[in-house]
mmCIF file of C-alpha atoms in Angstrom:
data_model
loop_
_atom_site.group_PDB
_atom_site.id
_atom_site.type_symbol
_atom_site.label_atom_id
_atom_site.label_comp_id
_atom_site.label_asym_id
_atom_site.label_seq_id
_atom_site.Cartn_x
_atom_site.Cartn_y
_atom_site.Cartn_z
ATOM 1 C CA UNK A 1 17.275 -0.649 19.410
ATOM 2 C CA UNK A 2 14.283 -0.318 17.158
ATOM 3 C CA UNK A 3 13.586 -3.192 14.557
ATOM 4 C CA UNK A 4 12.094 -3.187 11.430
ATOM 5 C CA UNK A 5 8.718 -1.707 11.124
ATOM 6 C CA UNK A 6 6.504 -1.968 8.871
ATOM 7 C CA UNK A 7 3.155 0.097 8.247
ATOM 8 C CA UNK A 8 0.245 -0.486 7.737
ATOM 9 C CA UNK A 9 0.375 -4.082 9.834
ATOM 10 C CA UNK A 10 -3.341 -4.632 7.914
ATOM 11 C CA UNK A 11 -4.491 -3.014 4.889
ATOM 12 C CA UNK A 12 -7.766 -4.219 2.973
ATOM 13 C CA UNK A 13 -8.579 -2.833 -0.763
ATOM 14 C CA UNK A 14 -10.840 -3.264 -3.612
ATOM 15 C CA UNK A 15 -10.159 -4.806 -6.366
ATOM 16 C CA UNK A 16 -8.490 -2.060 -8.880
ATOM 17 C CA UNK A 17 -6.999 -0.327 -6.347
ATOM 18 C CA UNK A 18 -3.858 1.402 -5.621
ATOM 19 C CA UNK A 19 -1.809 0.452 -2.337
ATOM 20 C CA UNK A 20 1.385 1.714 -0.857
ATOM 21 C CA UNK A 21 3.352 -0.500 1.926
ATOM 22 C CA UNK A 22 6.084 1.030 4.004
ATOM 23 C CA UNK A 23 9.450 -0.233 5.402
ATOM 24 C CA UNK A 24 11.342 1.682 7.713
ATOM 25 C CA UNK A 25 14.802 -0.660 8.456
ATOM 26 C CA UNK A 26 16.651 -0.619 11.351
ATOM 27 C CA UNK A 27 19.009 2.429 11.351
ATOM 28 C CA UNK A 28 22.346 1.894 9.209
ATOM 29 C CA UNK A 29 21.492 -1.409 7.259
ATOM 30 C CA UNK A 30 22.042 -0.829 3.901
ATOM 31 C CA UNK A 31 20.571 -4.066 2.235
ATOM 32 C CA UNK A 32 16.912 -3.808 2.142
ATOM 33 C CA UNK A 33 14.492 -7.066 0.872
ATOM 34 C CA UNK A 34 10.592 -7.394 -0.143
ATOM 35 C CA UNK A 35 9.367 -10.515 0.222
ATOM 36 C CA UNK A 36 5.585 -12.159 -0.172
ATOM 37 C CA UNK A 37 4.337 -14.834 2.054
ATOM 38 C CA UNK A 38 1.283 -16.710 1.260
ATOM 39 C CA UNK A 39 -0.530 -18.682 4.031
ATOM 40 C CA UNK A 40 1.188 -22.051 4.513
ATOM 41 C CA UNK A 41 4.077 -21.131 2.585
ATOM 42 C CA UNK A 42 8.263 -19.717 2.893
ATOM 43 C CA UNK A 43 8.340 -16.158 1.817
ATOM 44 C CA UNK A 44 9.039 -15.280 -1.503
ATOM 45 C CA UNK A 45 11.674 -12.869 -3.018
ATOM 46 C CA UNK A 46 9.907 -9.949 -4.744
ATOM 47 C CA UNK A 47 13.126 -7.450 -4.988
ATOM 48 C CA UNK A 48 16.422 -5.961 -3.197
ATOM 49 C CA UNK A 49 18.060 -3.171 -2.895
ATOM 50 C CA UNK A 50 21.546 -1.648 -1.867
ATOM 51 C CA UNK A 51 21.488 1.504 -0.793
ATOM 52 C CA UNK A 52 19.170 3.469 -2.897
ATOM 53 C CA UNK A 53 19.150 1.273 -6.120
ATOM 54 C CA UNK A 54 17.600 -1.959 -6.732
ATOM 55 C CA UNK A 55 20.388 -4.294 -7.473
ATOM 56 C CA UNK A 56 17.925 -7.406 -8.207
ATOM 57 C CA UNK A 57 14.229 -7.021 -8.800
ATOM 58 C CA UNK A 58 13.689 -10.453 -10.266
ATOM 59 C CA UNK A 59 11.325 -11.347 -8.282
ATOM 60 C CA UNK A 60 9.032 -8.387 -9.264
ATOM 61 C CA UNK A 61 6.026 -10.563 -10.953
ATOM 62 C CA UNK A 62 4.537 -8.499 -13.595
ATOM 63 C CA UNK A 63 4.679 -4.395 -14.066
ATOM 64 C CA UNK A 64 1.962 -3.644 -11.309
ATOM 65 C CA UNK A 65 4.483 -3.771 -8.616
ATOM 66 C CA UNK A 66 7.123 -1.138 -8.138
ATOM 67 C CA UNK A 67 9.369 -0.226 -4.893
ATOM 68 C CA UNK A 68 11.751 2.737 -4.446
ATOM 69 C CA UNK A 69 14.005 3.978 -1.557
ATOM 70 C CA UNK A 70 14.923 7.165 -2.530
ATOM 71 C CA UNK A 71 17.045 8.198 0.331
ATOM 72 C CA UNK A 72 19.111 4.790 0.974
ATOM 73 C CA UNK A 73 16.461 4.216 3.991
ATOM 74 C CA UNK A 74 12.914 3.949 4.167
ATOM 75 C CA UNK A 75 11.342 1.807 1.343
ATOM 76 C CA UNK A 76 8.132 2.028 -0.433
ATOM 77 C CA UNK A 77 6.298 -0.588 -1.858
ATOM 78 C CA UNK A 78 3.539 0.007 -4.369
ATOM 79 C CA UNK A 79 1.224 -2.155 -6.379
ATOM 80 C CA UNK A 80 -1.427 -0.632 -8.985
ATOM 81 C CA UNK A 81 -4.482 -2.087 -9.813
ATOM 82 C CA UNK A 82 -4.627 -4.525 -7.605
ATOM 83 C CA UNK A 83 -5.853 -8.001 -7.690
ATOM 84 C CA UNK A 84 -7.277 -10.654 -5.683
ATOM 85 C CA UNK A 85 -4.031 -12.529 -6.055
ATOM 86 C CA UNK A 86 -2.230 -9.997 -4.798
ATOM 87 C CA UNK A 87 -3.191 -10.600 -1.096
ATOM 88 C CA UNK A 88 -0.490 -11.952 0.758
ATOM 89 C CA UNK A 89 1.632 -10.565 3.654
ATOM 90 C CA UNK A 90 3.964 -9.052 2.456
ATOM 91 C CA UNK A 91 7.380 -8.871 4.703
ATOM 92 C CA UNK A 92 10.694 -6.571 4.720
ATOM 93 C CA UNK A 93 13.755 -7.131 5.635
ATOM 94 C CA UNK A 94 16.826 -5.433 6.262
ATOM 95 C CA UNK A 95 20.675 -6.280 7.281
ATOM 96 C CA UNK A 96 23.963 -4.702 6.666
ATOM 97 C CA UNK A 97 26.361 -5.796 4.265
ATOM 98 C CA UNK A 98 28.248 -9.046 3.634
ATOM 99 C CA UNK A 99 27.274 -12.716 5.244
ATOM 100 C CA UNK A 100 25.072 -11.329 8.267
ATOM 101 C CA UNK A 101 21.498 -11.854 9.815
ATOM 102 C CA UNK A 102 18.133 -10.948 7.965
ATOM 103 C CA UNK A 103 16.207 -8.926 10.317
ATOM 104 C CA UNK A 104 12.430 -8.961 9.152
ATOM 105 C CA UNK A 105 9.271 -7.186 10.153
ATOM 106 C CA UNK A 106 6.283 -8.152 11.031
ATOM 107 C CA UNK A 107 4.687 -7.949 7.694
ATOM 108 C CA UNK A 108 1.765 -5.696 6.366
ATOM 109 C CA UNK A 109 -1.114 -8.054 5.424
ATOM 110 C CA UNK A 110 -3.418 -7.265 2.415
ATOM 111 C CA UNK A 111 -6.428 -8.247 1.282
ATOM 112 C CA UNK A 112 -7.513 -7.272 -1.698
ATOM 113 C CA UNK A 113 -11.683 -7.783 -2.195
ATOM 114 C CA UNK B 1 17.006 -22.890 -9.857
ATOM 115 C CA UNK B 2 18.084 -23.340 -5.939
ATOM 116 C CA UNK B 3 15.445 -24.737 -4.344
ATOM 117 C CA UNK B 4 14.624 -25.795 -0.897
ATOM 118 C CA UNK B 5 12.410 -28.385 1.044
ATOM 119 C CA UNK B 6 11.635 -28.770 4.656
ATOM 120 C CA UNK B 7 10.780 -32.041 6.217
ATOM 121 C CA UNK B 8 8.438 -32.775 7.926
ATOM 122 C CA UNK B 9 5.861 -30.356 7.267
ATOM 123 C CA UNK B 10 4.517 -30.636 10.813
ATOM 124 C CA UNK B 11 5.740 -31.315 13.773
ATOM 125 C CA UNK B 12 4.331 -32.369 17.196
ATOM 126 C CA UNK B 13 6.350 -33.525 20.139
ATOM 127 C CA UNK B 14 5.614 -33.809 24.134
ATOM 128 C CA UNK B 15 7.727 -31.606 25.949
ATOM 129 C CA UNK B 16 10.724 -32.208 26.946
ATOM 130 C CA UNK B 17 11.965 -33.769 23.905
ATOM 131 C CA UNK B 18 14.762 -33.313 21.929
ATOM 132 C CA UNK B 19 14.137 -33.079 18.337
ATOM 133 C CA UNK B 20 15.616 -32.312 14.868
ATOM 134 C CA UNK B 21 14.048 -30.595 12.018
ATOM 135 C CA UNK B 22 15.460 -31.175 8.472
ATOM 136 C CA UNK B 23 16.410 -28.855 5.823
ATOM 137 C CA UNK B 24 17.771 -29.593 2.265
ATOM 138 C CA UNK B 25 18.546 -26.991 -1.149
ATOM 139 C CA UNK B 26 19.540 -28.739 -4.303
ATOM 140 C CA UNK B 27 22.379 -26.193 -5.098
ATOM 141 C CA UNK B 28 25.247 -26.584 -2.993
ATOM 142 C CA UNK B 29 27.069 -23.677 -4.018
ATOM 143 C CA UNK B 30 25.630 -21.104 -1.124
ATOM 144 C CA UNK B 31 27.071 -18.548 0.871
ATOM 145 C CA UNK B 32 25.210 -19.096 3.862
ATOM 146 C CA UNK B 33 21.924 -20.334 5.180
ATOM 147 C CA UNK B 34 19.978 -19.060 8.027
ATOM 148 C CA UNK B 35 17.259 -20.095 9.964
ATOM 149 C CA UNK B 36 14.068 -18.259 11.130
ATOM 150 C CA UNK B 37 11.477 -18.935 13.719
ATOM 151 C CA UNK B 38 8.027 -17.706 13.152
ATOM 152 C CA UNK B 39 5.174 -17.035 15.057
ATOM 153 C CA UNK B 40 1.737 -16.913 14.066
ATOM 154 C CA UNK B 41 0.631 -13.172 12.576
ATOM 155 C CA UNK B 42 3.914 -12.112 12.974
ATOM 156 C CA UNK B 43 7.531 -12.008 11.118
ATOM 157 C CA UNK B 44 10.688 -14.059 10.718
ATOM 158 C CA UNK B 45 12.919 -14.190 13.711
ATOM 159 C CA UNK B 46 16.519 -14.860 13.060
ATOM 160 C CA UNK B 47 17.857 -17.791 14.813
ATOM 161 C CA UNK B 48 21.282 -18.766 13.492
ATOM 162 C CA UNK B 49 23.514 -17.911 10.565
ATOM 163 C CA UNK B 50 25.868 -20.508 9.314
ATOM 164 C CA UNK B 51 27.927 -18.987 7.129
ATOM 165 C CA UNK B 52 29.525 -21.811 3.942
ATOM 166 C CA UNK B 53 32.506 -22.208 5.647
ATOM 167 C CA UNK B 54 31.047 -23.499 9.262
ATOM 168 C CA UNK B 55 29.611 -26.748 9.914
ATOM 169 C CA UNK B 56 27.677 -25.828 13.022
ATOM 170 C CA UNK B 57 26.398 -22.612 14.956
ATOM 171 C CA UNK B 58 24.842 -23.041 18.650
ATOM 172 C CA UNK B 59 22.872 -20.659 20.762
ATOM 173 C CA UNK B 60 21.426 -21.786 23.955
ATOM 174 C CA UNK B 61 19.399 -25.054 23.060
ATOM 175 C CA UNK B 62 19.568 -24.792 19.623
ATOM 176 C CA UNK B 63 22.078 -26.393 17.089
ATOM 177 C CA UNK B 64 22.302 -25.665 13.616
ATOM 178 C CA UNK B 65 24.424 -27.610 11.449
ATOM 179 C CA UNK B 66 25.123 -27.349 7.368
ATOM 180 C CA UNK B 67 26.363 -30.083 4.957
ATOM 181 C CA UNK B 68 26.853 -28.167 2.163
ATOM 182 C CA UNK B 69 28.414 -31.461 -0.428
ATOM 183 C CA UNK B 70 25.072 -33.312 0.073
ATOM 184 C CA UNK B 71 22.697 -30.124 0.406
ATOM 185 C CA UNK B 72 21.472 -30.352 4.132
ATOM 186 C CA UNK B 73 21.024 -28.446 7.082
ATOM 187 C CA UNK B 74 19.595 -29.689 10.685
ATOM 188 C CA UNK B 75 18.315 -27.667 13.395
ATOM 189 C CA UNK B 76 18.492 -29.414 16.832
ATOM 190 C CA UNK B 77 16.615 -28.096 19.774
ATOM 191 C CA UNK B 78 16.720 -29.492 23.022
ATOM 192 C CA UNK B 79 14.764 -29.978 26.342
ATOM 193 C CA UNK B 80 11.417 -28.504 23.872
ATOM 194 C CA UNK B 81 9.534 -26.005 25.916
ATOM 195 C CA UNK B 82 5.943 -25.044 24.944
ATOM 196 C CA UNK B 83 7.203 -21.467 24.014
ATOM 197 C CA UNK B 84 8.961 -23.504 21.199
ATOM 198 C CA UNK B 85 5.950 -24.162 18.954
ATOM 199 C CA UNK B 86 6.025 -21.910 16.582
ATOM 200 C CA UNK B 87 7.210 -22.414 12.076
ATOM 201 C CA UNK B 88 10.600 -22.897 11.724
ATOM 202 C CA UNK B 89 11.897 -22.283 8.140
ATOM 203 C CA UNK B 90 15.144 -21.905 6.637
ATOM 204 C CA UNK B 91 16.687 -19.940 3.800
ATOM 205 C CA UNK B 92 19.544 -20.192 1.925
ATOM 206 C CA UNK B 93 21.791 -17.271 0.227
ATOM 207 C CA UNK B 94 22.706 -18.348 -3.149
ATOM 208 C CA UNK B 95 26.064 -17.435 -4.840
ATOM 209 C CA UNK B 96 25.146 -17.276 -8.492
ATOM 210 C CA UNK B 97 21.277 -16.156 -8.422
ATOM 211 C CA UNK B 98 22.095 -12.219 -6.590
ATOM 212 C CA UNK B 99 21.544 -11.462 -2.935
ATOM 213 C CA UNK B 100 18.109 -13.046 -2.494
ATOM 214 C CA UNK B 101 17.601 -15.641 0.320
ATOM 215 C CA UNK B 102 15.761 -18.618 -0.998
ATOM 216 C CA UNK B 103 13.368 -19.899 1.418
ATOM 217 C CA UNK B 104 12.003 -23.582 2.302
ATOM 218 C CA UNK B 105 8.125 -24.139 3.152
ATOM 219 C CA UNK B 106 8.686 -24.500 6.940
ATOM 220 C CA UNK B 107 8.265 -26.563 9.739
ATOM 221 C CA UNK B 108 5.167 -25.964 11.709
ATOM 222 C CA UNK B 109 6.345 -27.087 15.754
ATOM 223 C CA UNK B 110 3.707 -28.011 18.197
ATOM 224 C CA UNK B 111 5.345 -28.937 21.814
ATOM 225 C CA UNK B 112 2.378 -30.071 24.005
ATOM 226 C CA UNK B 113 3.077 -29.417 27.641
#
């Protein structure tokens, strides 16, 4: 079956911008992560959600950055006035409940100039 | 603060080899750890789930196995193949810090044929 996809695989902004990543899980996993990966590095946790609420969004780092999944499915990321720290690639995951497999895609990178 | 290291940091081995890459988290109260396979440009690729209960998990030439009293985790792949190389990282589920895997830095894996 389909896997997690992720769109736009490349996005490039300007400084100040406003950017909008998309998730799209695999059908029927409820559990849906954000993560960041910087070059050379693990990924990092940005936020989670079950179902359509956010259970933890520690990993959110400041107010810029803001994700919703209004209908328990596709997710949204979005980040305002965006920085040059902000590139990164970021990754989503998704799995069903309980102790199983993360299933990740294959990342939207952004650069922000 | 779980937090997890991966040694070494690079890896290169002539193929054919057998070889065992090294994963440790400093909290040893986890549900599960998990490790992922990544190629360059691209996302995380599950390879095997241990869940806190198991001490090992095989598939095909890999081995995975979890200490969870002294914090370590080993992932054993045998008879290396070129189509091996590739990052091989591993995450960790916490049980007191929500639902977020913690990952480790990775293990970049060069077989040379």
């Amino acid at each position: 079956g389909a896997g997690v996809s992720q769109t736009p695989s490349n996005k490039v902004t300007e400084k100040g911008k406003y950017v909008e990543l998309r998730c799209d899980p695999i059908s029927g996993h409820t559990a849906l992560y954000w993560y960041r990966q910087s070059l050379g590095q693990g990924p990092e946790f940005l936020i989670y959600f079950q179902g359509t609420g956010a259970a933890d969004d520690s990993g959110l780092p400041n107010d810029r950055f803001f994700a919703v999944r209004p209908e328990g499915s596709v997710s949204t990321l979005k980040i305002q006035r965006t920085e040059r720290g902000d590139s990164a690639v970021y990754l989503c995951a998704s799995s069903t409940e309980g102790n199983s497999p993360l299933h990740f895609g294959n990342g939207t990178r952004l650069t922000v100039t | 603060k779980q937090e997890v290291t991966q040694i070494p940091a690079a890896l290169s081995v002539p193929e054919g080899e057998n070889l065992v890459l090294n994963c440790s988290f400093t909290d040893s109260a986890i549900y599960n750890l998990q490790w992922f396979r990544q190629d360059p440009g691209k996302g995380l690729t599950s390879l095997l789930l241990i869940q806190s209960s198991q001490r090992e998990q095989t598939s095909g030439r890999l081995n995975a196995s979890l200490d969870k009293s002294s914090g370590r985790s080993t992932l054993y792949i045998a008879a290396s193949q070129p189509g091996d190389s590739a990052t091989y990282l591993c995450a960790v589920r916490p049980s007191n810090y929500g639902q977020n895997f913690v990952f480790g830095p990775g293990t970049r894996l060069s077989v040379l044929p």
